mmCIF file of C-alpha atoms in Angstrom:
data_model
loop_
_atom_site.group_PDB
_atom_site.id
_atom_site.type_symbol
_atom_site.label_atom_id
_atom_site.label_comp_id
_atom_site.label_asym_id
_atom_site.label_seq_id
_atom_site.Cartn_x
_atom_site.Cartn_y
_atom_site.Cartn_z
ATOM 1 C CA MET A 1 -4.306 2.992 28.989
ATOM 2 C CA ILE A 2 -2.220 1.601 26.137
ATOM 3 C CA TRP A 3 -5.260 1.581 23.830
ATOM 4 C CA LEU A 4 -6.124 5.161 24.785
ATOM 5 C CA ARG A 5 -2.569 6.357 24.216
ATOM 6 C CA TYR A 6 -2.452 4.657 20.802
ATOM 7 C CA ARG A 7 -5.888 6.025 19.888
ATOM 8 C CA LEU A 8 -4.987 9.629 20.762
ATOM 9 C CA GLU A 9 -1.314 9.776 19.750
ATOM 10 C CA SER A 10 -2.005 11.505 16.432
ATOM 11 C CA VAL A 11 -4.969 13.749 17.237
ATOM 12 C CA THR A 12 -4.438 17.498 17.184
ATOM 13 C CA ASN A 13 -3.668 19.390 20.371
ATOM 14 C CA GLU A 14 -6.573 21.726 19.616
ATOM 15 C CA PHE A 15 -8.968 18.770 19.558
ATOM 16 C CA LEU A 16 -7.642 17.427 22.868
ATOM 17 C CA CYS A 17 -7.840 20.851 24.520
ATOM 18 C CA GLU A 18 -11.440 21.224 23.389
ATOM 19 C CA LYS A 19 -12.489 17.753 24.544
ATOM 20 C CA LEU A 20 -10.621 17.945 27.867
ATOM 21 C CA ASN A 21 -11.590 21.577 28.470
ATOM 22 C CA ILE A 22 -7.995 22.636 29.092
ATOM 23 C CA ASP A 23 -5.911 25.495 27.713
ATOM 24 C CA LYS A 24 -2.706 23.793 26.592
ATOM 25 C CA ILE A 25 -1.189 20.445 25.638
ATOM 26 C CA ILE A 26 2.572 19.987 25.884
ATOM 27 C CA GLY A 27 4.173 18.097 23.003
ATOM 28 C CA GLU A 28 3.152 17.491 19.417
ATOM 29 C CA PRO A 29 1.056 14.646 18.011
ATOM 30 C CA ILE A 30 2.681 11.965 15.903
ATOM 31 C CA LYS A 31 2.439 12.894 12.197
ATOM 32 C CA LEU A 32 0.777 10.055 10.360
ATOM 33 C CA GLU A 33 0.479 9.703 6.581
ATOM 34 C CA SER A 34 -2.409 11.398 4.797
ATOM 35 C CA CYS A 35 -5.350 9.281 3.758
ATOM 36 C CA PRO A 36 -5.407 9.216 -0.064
ATOM 37 C CA CYS A 37 -9.193 9.605 0.010
ATOM 38 C CA CYS A 38 -10.013 12.402 2.484
ATOM 39 C CA GLY A 39 -6.534 13.827 3.116
ATOM 40 C CA TYR A 40 -6.556 13.636 6.926
ATOM 41 C CA ARG A 41 -3.439 12.267 8.649
ATOM 42 C CA THR A 42 -4.853 8.951 9.871
ATOM 43 C CA ILE A 43 -2.716 6.341 8.073
ATOM 44 C CA GLY A 44 0.286 4.765 9.818
ATOM 45 C CA GLU A 45 2.020 3.531 6.674
ATOM 46 C CA ARG A 46 0.775 3.882 3.093
ATOM 47 C CA GLY A 47 -0.338 0.708 1.334
ATOM 48 C CA ASN A 48 -0.559 -1.238 4.588
ATOM 49 C CA TYR A 49 -4.373 -1.555 4.540
ATOM 50 C CA ASP A 50 -4.924 0.875 7.421
ATOM 51 C CA ILE A 51 -8.503 2.111 7.598
ATOM 52 C CA CYS A 52 -8.992 5.857 7.825
ATOM 53 C CA LYS A 53 -10.875 6.902 10.955
ATOM 54 C CA VAL A 54 -12.459 9.857 9.135
ATOM 55 C CA CYS A 55 -13.697 8.540 5.752
ATOM 56 C CA TRP A 56 -13.275 4.753 6.259
ATOM 57 C CA TRP A 57 -11.193 4.255 3.094
ATOM 58 C CA GLU A 58 -8.921 1.210 3.410
ATOM 59 C CA ASP A 59 -5.516 2.221 2.097
ATOM 60 C CA ASP A 60 -4.426 -0.354 -0.467
ATOM 61 C CA GLY A 61 -1.679 1.927 -1.815
ATOM 62 C CA GLN A 62 -3.719 3.433 -4.647
ATOM 63 C CA ASP A 63 -3.167 7.146 -5.308
ATOM 64 C CA ASN A 64 -3.484 9.833 -7.999
ATOM 65 C CA GLN A 65 -1.740 7.904 -10.777
ATOM 66 C CA HIS A 66 -4.459 5.234 -10.974
ATOM 67 C CA SER A 67 -7.238 6.957 -9.039
ATOM 68 C CA GLU A 68 -9.966 6.155 -11.592
ATOM 69 C CA ARG A 69 -9.216 2.427 -11.569
ATOM 70 C CA ILE A 70 -11.426 0.203 -9.435
ATOM 71 C CA MET A 71 -8.902 -1.990 -7.686
ATOM 72 C CA GLY A 72 -11.446 -4.295 -6.061
ATOM 73 C CA GLY A 73 -10.508 -5.726 -2.720
ATOM 74 C CA PRO A 74 -11.103 -3.767 0.455
ATOM 75 C CA ASN A 75 -13.039 -0.784 -0.917
ATOM 76 C CA TYR A 76 -15.959 -2.730 -2.382
ATOM 77 C CA GLY A 77 -15.699 -1.751 -6.024
ATOM 78 C CA ILE A 78 -15.263 1.991 -5.496
ATOM 79 C CA SER A 79 -12.399 3.779 -7.223
ATOM 80 C CA LEU A 80 -10.290 6.223 -5.236
ATOM 81 C CA VAL A 81 -11.595 9.174 -7.241
ATOM 82 C CA MET A 82 -15.201 8.155 -6.494
ATOM 83 C CA GLY A 83 -14.246 7.678 -2.845
ATOM 84 C CA ARG A 84 -12.884 11.230 -2.789
ATOM 85 C CA TYR A 85 -15.996 12.595 -4.467
ATOM 86 C CA ASN A 86 -18.267 10.646 -2.106
ATOM 87 C CA TYR A 87 -16.330 11.890 0.907
ATOM 88 C CA LEU A 88 -16.673 15.517 -0.167
ATOM 89 C CA ILE A 89 -20.412 15.133 -0.823
ATOM 90 C CA TYR A 90 -21.512 12.602 1.821
ATOM 91 C CA GLY A 91 -18.727 12.473 4.447
ATOM 92 C CA LEU A 92 -17.718 8.834 3.770
ATOM 93 C CA TYR A 93 -15.960 7.091 0.885
ATOM 94 C CA ASP A 94 -19.063 4.913 0.463
ATOM 95 C CA PRO A 95 -22.379 6.705 1.081
ATOM 96 C CA LYS A 96 -24.194 3.365 1.281
ATOM 97 C CA ARG A 97 -22.331 2.593 4.537
ATOM 98 C CA THR A 98 -24.546 4.768 6.721
ATOM 99 C CA ASP A 99 -23.710 2.426 9.618
ATOM 100 C CA LEU A 100 -20.235 4.004 9.701
ATOM 101 C CA MET A 101 -21.403 7.618 10.052
ATOM 102 C CA GLU A 102 -21.748 7.455 13.831
ATOM 103 C CA LEU A 103 -18.418 5.606 14.160
ATOM 104 C CA LYS A 104 -16.307 8.016 12.134
ATOM 105 C CA ALA A 105 -13.867 10.374 13.816
ATOM 106 C CA GLU A 106 -14.540 14.082 13.881
ATOM 107 C CA GLU A 107 -12.743 15.900 11.077
ATOM 108 C CA ASN A 108 -11.126 18.405 13.447
ATOM 109 C CA GLU A 109 -9.576 15.496 15.348
ATOM 110 C CA PHE A 110 -6.767 15.049 12.811
ATOM 111 C CA GLU A 111 -4.473 17.338 10.872
ATOM 112 C CA LYS A 112 -5.218 17.780 7.170
ATOM 113 C CA GLY A 113 -2.245 16.680 5.074
ATOM 114 C CA ARG A 114 -3.802 16.811 1.603
ATOM 115 C CA ILE A 115 -6.689 18.923 0.378
ATOM 116 C CA PHE A 116 -9.201 17.670 -2.175
ATOM 117 C CA GLU A 117 -12.022 19.896 -3.359
ATOM 118 C CA ILE A 118 -14.681 20.266 -6.015
ATOM 119 C CA VAL A 119 -14.181 23.288 -8.289
ATOM 120 C CA ASP A 120 -17.084 24.816 -10.228
ATOM 121 C CA ASN A 121 -19.034 21.537 -9.911
ATOM 122 C CA GLU A 122 -16.891 20.333 -12.803
ATOM 123 C CA TYR A 123 -13.543 19.128 -11.428
ATOM 124 C CA LEU A 124 -12.248 17.341 -8.387
ATOM 125 C CA ILE A 125 -8.729 18.593 -7.639
ATOM 126 C CA GLU A 126 -5.928 18.113 -5.157
ATOM 127 C CA LYS A 127 -4.675 21.527 -4.064
ATOM 128 C CA GLY A 128 -0.952 22.056 -4.500
ATOM 129 C CA THR A 129 -0.667 19.449 -7.274
ATOM 130 C CA ASP A 130 -1.622 19.264 -10.932
ATOM 131 C CA TRP A 131 -4.001 16.325 -10.319
ATOM 132 C CA LYS A 132 -7.587 16.898 -11.358
ATOM 133 C CA TRP A 133 -10.488 14.757 -12.484
ATOM 134 C CA LYS A 134 -13.406 15.869 -14.606
ATOM 135 C CA ILE A 135 -16.497 14.875 -12.690
ATOM 136 C CA THR A 136 -18.361 12.243 -14.681
ATOM 137 C CA LEU A 137 -20.687 10.262 -12.505
ATOM 138 C CA PRO A 138 -22.115 6.856 -13.316
ATOM 139 C CA ASN A 139 -25.871 6.801 -13.870
ATOM 140 C CA ASN A 140 -26.507 5.013 -10.564
ATOM 141 C CA VAL A 141 -24.923 7.739 -8.360
#
């Protein structure tokens, strides 16, 4: 029961209602931090190496300021900006990790805290900020 409570404490009421086939949930989910890769609220504390349940990015604290830098470590040589691009195109930060596709959480399970999108097939942007990245893909992508 403790595991289940922890697992569901931050999912949206709409998701729970749909899955439980009920009309209403009393109370609000805990608001977690937004994943810097996909934008869903799945991270307990930024920079604490939590793994996002939606895109599988491991949060090492990297964000917009150094998003093009490959930090190494937990994300296997993928920069945050490439993780964002990969998520928008393939549904995971690393499209080679097809083993994670069936394990990932449904996107409607969590609230969206940040919105990243591709504009005109030329830029990756974060809505509501001035951050943008001109899409330049390595030859092997």
